């Protein structure tokens, strides 16, 4: 408890306050194909750094994540687990068609680890429709309704933190960026309030027309404008130059909205993006990881 | 006189907002046939043993401070 005393003229007031403990820095983690996880983990940790989180992908709610969650926890890593919805549309999930699957999933997460498990439903949902209100599983409103239905079921497990992972280009400075009103259909205030955090995937393109840090900054500014966002995260990041990595990791260390979240490097092939040892960025990520605060 | 002080400890940086209706001071001075008005603002004194508060805005009635 601290106390501040304010005096003006002959009048004095005192205010007692407690400075909240600073939230932890974001966890620094990685995704990689399951069969290459051990190799790539060993590569990035070769100079002494230690990963703190692992992104895991599944295509259906019915896939049992127990083995992967336990494997991550056995390595001391926060599991950040993304599920696509199999054959379900977002509207079907919103209508209750996947309630039993979600209940089973919540129970599996609980049984796999008493510690926190992050669950994301349908990452990068927007398929760049025009206007940007339709995705793989339905409309933006369906997406929001899906989360309204699923969050209470998943959180009943007690250890499940429910996040979203949105399309990073929503927060570009280019013309294709989404307006606050457009994002609000995907993530309306009540859904933002239910979520434990909101993340997005941020890549810097070859020509640097969009940098990952620019989009991360814009997402933080958006979160502050619209309110109701507890924590931000970076589900994937990668690029072509050392600064494509360091600019982002420096930023998320300093912006308070990213504290308590995580930033997960994409160490796989994806369109033009390559694993770190193929783009010459392995040394750079090793150094980021080696110097990342525990 | 009314003086209030409120702190938002959840903001980053923290903010301290001081509102007072007693800071404005105005005196009229007459000498011979001449009259002048002098105005000023009483200062705000902030004392905190744990941290230093930095003034970031002051309109004469509301003063806003921040602290890390």
XYZ file of N, CA, C and O in Angstrom, chain A residues 18-102:
340
model
N -2.640 0.850 -4.308
C -1.723 -0.284 -4.454
C -1.382 -0.437 -5.913
O -2.282 -0.539 -6.762
N -0.111 -0.405 -6.205
C 0.324 -0.599 -7.578
C 0.217 -2.080 -7.915
O 0.852 -2.914 -7.253
N -0.618 -2.470 -8.895
C -0.712 -3.895 -9.234
C 0.644 -4.426 -9.689
O 1.415 -3.703 -10.336
N 0.892 -5.672 -9.346
C 2.141 -6.281 -9.807
C 2.140 -6.320 -11.330
O 1.111 -6.575 -11.955
N 3.274 -6.034 -11.903
C 3.362 -6.036 -13.364
C 3.122 -7.443 -13.882
O 3.626 -8.427 -13.338
N 2.304 -7.550 -14.924
C 2.082 -8.858 -15.541
C 3.384 -9.333 -16.156
O 4.257 -8.545 -16.510
N 3.490 -10.637 -16.265
C 4.706 -11.215 -16.814
C 4.885 -10.804 -18.267
O 3.915 -10.523 -18.972
N 6.135 -10.774 -18.697
C 6.399 -10.554 -20.115
C 5.743 -11.674 -20.921
O 5.511 -12.767 -20.402
N 5.437 -11.406 -22.188
C 4.863 -12.489 -22.990
C 5.810 -13.681 -23.052
O 7.032 -13.517 -23.050
N 5.214 -14.858 -23.093
C 6.027 -16.057 -23.269
C 6.483 -16.123 -24.724
O 5.730 -15.792 -25.635
N 7.715 -16.551 -24.915
C 8.248 -16.677 -26.266
C 8.224 -18.158 -26.650
O 8.777 -18.994 -25.931
N 7.570 -18.447 -27.744
C 7.423 -19.853 -28.117
C 7.571 -20.072 -29.605
O 8.056 -19.199 -30.344
N 7.116 -21.236 -30.053
C 7.373 -21.642 -31.439
C 6.303 -22.630 -31.878
O 5.726 -23.352 -31.063
N 6.067 -22.657 -33.176
C 5.339 -23.769 -33.782
C 6.256 -24.426 -34.793
O 7.111 -23.766 -35.399
N 6.086 -25.714 -34.960
C 6.838 -26.477 -35.960
C 6.057 -27.755 -36.217
O 5.294 -28.199 -35.358
N 6.234 -28.364 -37.380
C 5.563 -29.640 -37.624
C 5.925 -30.647 -36.533
O 7.076 -30.687 -36.076
N 4.935 -31.450 -36.126
C 5.135 -32.357 -34.992
C 6.360 -33.245 -35.177
O 7.133 -33.469 -34.238
N 6.557 -33.736 -36.398
C 7.663 -34.664 -36.629
C 9.029 -33.966 -36.598
O 10.064 -34.614 -36.510
N 9.013 -32.634 -36.695
C 10.268 -31.876 -36.666
C 10.432 -31.085 -35.372
O 11.394 -30.329 -35.234
N 9.474 -31.228 -34.459
C 9.501 -30.401 -33.251
C 10.818 -30.560 -32.484
O 11.475 -29.573 -32.130
N 11.229 -31.792 -32.229
C 12.422 -32.012 -31.410
C 13.657 -31.395 -32.073
O 14.486 -30.765 -31.404
N 13.768 -31.570 -33.374
C 14.927 -31.036 -34.101
C 14.953 -29.515 -34.041
O 15.992 -28.903 -33.736
N 13.816 -28.907 -34.329
C 13.792 -27.437 -34.389
C 13.863 -26.826 -32.998
O 14.424 -25.742 -32.822
N 13.317 -27.480 -32.006
C 13.463 -26.993 -30.628
C 14.939 -27.018 -30.237
O 15.454 -26.052 -29.655
N 15.600 -28.122 -30.567
C 17.029 -28.215 -30.244
C 17.831 -27.132 -30.973
O 18.771 -26.554 -30.407
N 17.453 -26.841 -32.212
C 18.160 -25.795 -32.978
C 18.044 -24.435 -32.295
O 19.039 -23.753 -32.085
N 16.808 -24.039 -31.979
C 16.626 -22.675 -31.457
C 17.161 -22.544 -30.035
O 17.514 -21.443 -29.591
N 17.268 -23.675 -29.317
C 17.758 -23.628 -27.939
C 19.256 -23.933 -27.846
O 19.804 -24.000 -26.743
N 19.917 -24.062 -28.990
C 21.310 -24.521 -28.991
C 22.268 -23.570 -28.286
O 23.341 -23.987 -27.834
N 21.906 -22.301 -28.183
C 22.826 -21.342 -27.548
C 22.403 -20.991 -26.129
O 22.916 -20.042 -25.543
N 21.483 -21.771 -25.591
C 21.154 -21.585 -24.177
C 19.780 -21.027 -23.896
O 19.341 -21.017 -22.745
N 19.097 -20.517 -24.911
C 17.737 -20.017 -24.695
C 16.773 -21.161 -24.459
O 17.053 -22.307 -24.813
N 15.645 -20.866 -23.869
C 14.648 -21.900 -23.605
C 13.264 -21.415 -24.019
O 12.813 -20.360 -23.565
N 12.626 -22.191 -24.889
C 11.258 -21.864 -25.292
C 10.332 -21.909 -24.081
O 10.586 -22.628 -23.113
N 9.237 -21.140 -24.205
C 8.280 -21.070 -23.094
C 6.867 -21.501 -23.490
O 6.014 -21.671 -22.622
N 6.606 -21.627 -24.783
C 5.260 -21.984 -25.235
C 5.363 -22.731 -26.563
O 6.333 -22.584 -27.306
N 4.352 -23.550 -26.830
C 4.310 -24.317 -28.076
C 2.939 -24.198 -28.701
O 1.922 -24.464 -28.065
N 2.917 -23.803 -29.950
C 1.661 -23.748 -30.700
C 1.417 -25.111 -31.343
O 2.315 -25.694 -31.964
N 0.199 -25.593 -31.183
C -0.193 -26.913 -31.676
C -1.467 -26.744 -32.500
O -2.357 -25.986 -32.110
N -1.553 -27.459 -33.610
C -2.702 -27.308 -34.512
C -3.452 -28.632 -34.668
O -2.825 -29.681 -34.874
N -4.770 -28.551 -34.581
C -5.624 -29.701 -34.889
C -6.736 -29.255 -35.838
O -7.191 -28.115 -35.780
N -7.204 -30.214 -36.663
C -8.212 -29.866 -37.668
C -9.641 -30.066 -37.195
O -10.581 -29.683 -37.885
N -9.798 -30.698 -36.042
C -11.153 -31.034 -35.595
C -11.223 -31.001 -34.077
O -10.236 -31.276 -33.387
N -12.393 -30.699 -33.554
C -12.605 -30.711 -32.106
C -12.553 -32.126 -31.545
O -12.379 -32.313 -30.342
N -12.726 -33.111 -32.410
C -12.780 -34.486 -31.923
C -11.401 -35.117 -31.783
O -11.281 -36.201 -31.216
N -10.375 -34.463 -32.310
C -9.024 -35.011 -32.141
C -8.634 -34.894 -30.669
O -8.843 -33.856 -30.047
N -8.062 -35.945 -30.137
C -7.685 -35.937 -28.725
C -6.321 -35.241 -28.561
O -5.306 -35.748 -29.050
N -6.294 -34.098 -27.863
C -5.038 -33.348 -27.747
C -4.168 -33.775 -26.567
O -3.120 -33.181 -26.313
N -4.590 -34.809 -25.851
C -3.934 -35.146 -24.583
C -2.424 -35.345 -24.740
O -1.622 -34.786 -23.973
N -2.031 -36.161 -25.719
C -0.605 -36.480 -25.867
C 0.220 -35.221 -26.122
O 1.289 -35.035 -25.521
N -0.290 -34.346 -26.989
C 0.468 -33.135 -27.332
C 0.515 -32.160 -26.160
O 1.540 -31.513 -25.924
N -0.592 -32.040 -25.445
C -0.595 -31.135 -24.284
C 0.388 -31.639 -23.231
O 1.181 -30.876 -22.665
N 0.357 -32.933 -22.996
C 1.283 -33.498 -21.996
C 2.737 -33.357 -22.448
O 3.632 -33.099 -21.641
N 2.963 -33.533 -23.759
C 4.333 -33.387 -24.264
C 4.834 -31.960 -24.054
O 5.982 -31.738 -23.646
N 3.950 -30.986 -24.332
C 4.353 -29.583 -24.132
C 4.618 -29.317 -22.658
O 5.648 -28.714 -22.295
N 3.721 -29.766 -21.818
C 3.893 -29.516 -20.381
C 5.128 -30.234 -19.839
O 5.811 -29.722 -18.943
N 5.416 -31.408 -20.370
C 6.614 -32.135 -19.923
C 7.885 -31.359 -20.245
O 8.910 -31.524 -19.571
N 7.811 -30.525 -21.286
C 8.966 -29.683 -21.641
C 8.889 -28.309 -20.991
O 9.676 -27.420 -21.307
N 7.908 -28.122 -20.119
C 7.785 -26.842 -19.410
C 7.187 -25.743 -20.263
O 7.395 -24.557 -19.997
N 6.420 -26.127 -21.290
C 5.887 -25.150 -22.244
C 4.390 -24.963 -22.069
O 3.666 -25.935 -21.801
N 3.924 -23.725 -22.239
C 2.488 -23.463 -22.283
C 1.931 -23.998 -23.599
O 2.377 -23.574 -24.673
N 0.963 -24.914 -23.567
C 0.359 -25.367 -24.819
C -0.656 -24.332 -25.330
O -1.577 -23.955 -24.608
N -0.457 -23.885 -26.547
C -1.403 -22.980 -27.213
C -1.991 -23.779 -28.371
O -1.327 -23.994 -29.381
N -3.204 -24.262 -28.181
C -3.739 -25.301 -29.059
C -4.866 -24.736 -29.924
O -5.873 -24.250 -29.403
N -4.668 -24.810 -31.224
C -5.664 -24.305 -32.176
C -6.463 -25.451 -32.760
O -5.896 -26.447 -33.201
N -7.754 -25.271 -32.751
C -8.652 -26.274 -33.323
C -9.451 -25.658 -34.457
O -10.110 -24.628 -34.265
N -9.425 -26.295 -35.633
C -10.468 -26.052 -36.613
C -11.668 -26.907 -36.191
O -11.564 -27.691 -35.240
N -12.758 -26.789 -36.886
C -13.994 -27.360 -36.364
C -14.478 -28.596 -37.099
O -15.632 -29.001 -36.970
N -13.588 -29.196 -37.872
C -14.001 -30.385 -38.609
C -15.103 -30.038 -39.586
O -14.993 -29.091 -40.358
N -16.200 -30.776 -39.522
C -17.287 -30.565 -40.480
C -18.271 -29.493 -40.020
O -19.216 -29.174 -40.743
N -18.075 -28.952 -38.821
C -19.048 -27.990 -38.297
C -18.833 -26.597 -38.896
O -17.710 -26.111 -39.000
N -19.928 -25.951 -39.232
C -19.862 -24.522 -39.539
C -19.922 -23.756 -38.222
O -20.285 -24.305 -37.177
N -19.565 -22.471 -38.279
C -19.637 -21.656 -37.060
C -21.085 -21.565 -36.573
O -21.346 -21.585 -35.376
N -22.010 -21.463 -37.523
C -23.412 -21.371 -37.148
C -23.894 -22.630 -36.438
O -24.676 -22.560 -35.486
N -23.408 -23.775 -36.888
C -23.798 -25.029 -36.239
C -23.267 -25.097 -34.808
O -23.969 -25.520 -33.894
N -22.023 -24.667 -34.628
C -21.463 -24.657 -33.269
C -22.263 -23.687 -32.401
O -22.592 -23.991 -31.252
N -22.599 -22.538 -32.976
C -23.373 -21.550 -32.217
C -24.739 -22.097 -31.816
O -25.284 -21.734 -30.773
N -25.291 -22.976 -32.650
C -26.610 -23.549 -32.367
C -26.538 -24.751 -31.432
O -27.574 -25.340 -31.110
N -25.340 -25.144 -31.020
C -25.212 -26.222 -30.046
C -24.821 -27.565 -30.622
O -24.705 -28.547 -29.886
N -24.569 -27.631 -31.944
C -24.277 -28.920 -32.566
C -22.971 -29.533 -32.069
O -22.775 -30.751 -32.182
N -22.084 -28.699 -31.540
C -20.784 -29.223 -31.081
C -20.653 -29.188 -29.569
O -19.549 -29.366 -29.045
N -21.742 -28.993 -28.865
C -21.661 -28.901 -27.396
C -20.988 -30.137 -26.788
O -20.140 -30.023 -25.891
N -21.384 -31.307 -27.269
C -20.821 -32.541 -26.694
C -19.328 -32.629 -26.986
O -18.528 -33.011 -26.107
N -18.929 -32.249 -28.199
C -17.505 -32.289 -28.551
C -16.708 -31.286 -27.715
O -15.595 -31.570 -27.268
N -17.290 -30.110 -27.515
C -16.599 -29.097 -26.709
C -16.480 -29.547 -25.252
O -15.448 -29.315 -24.603
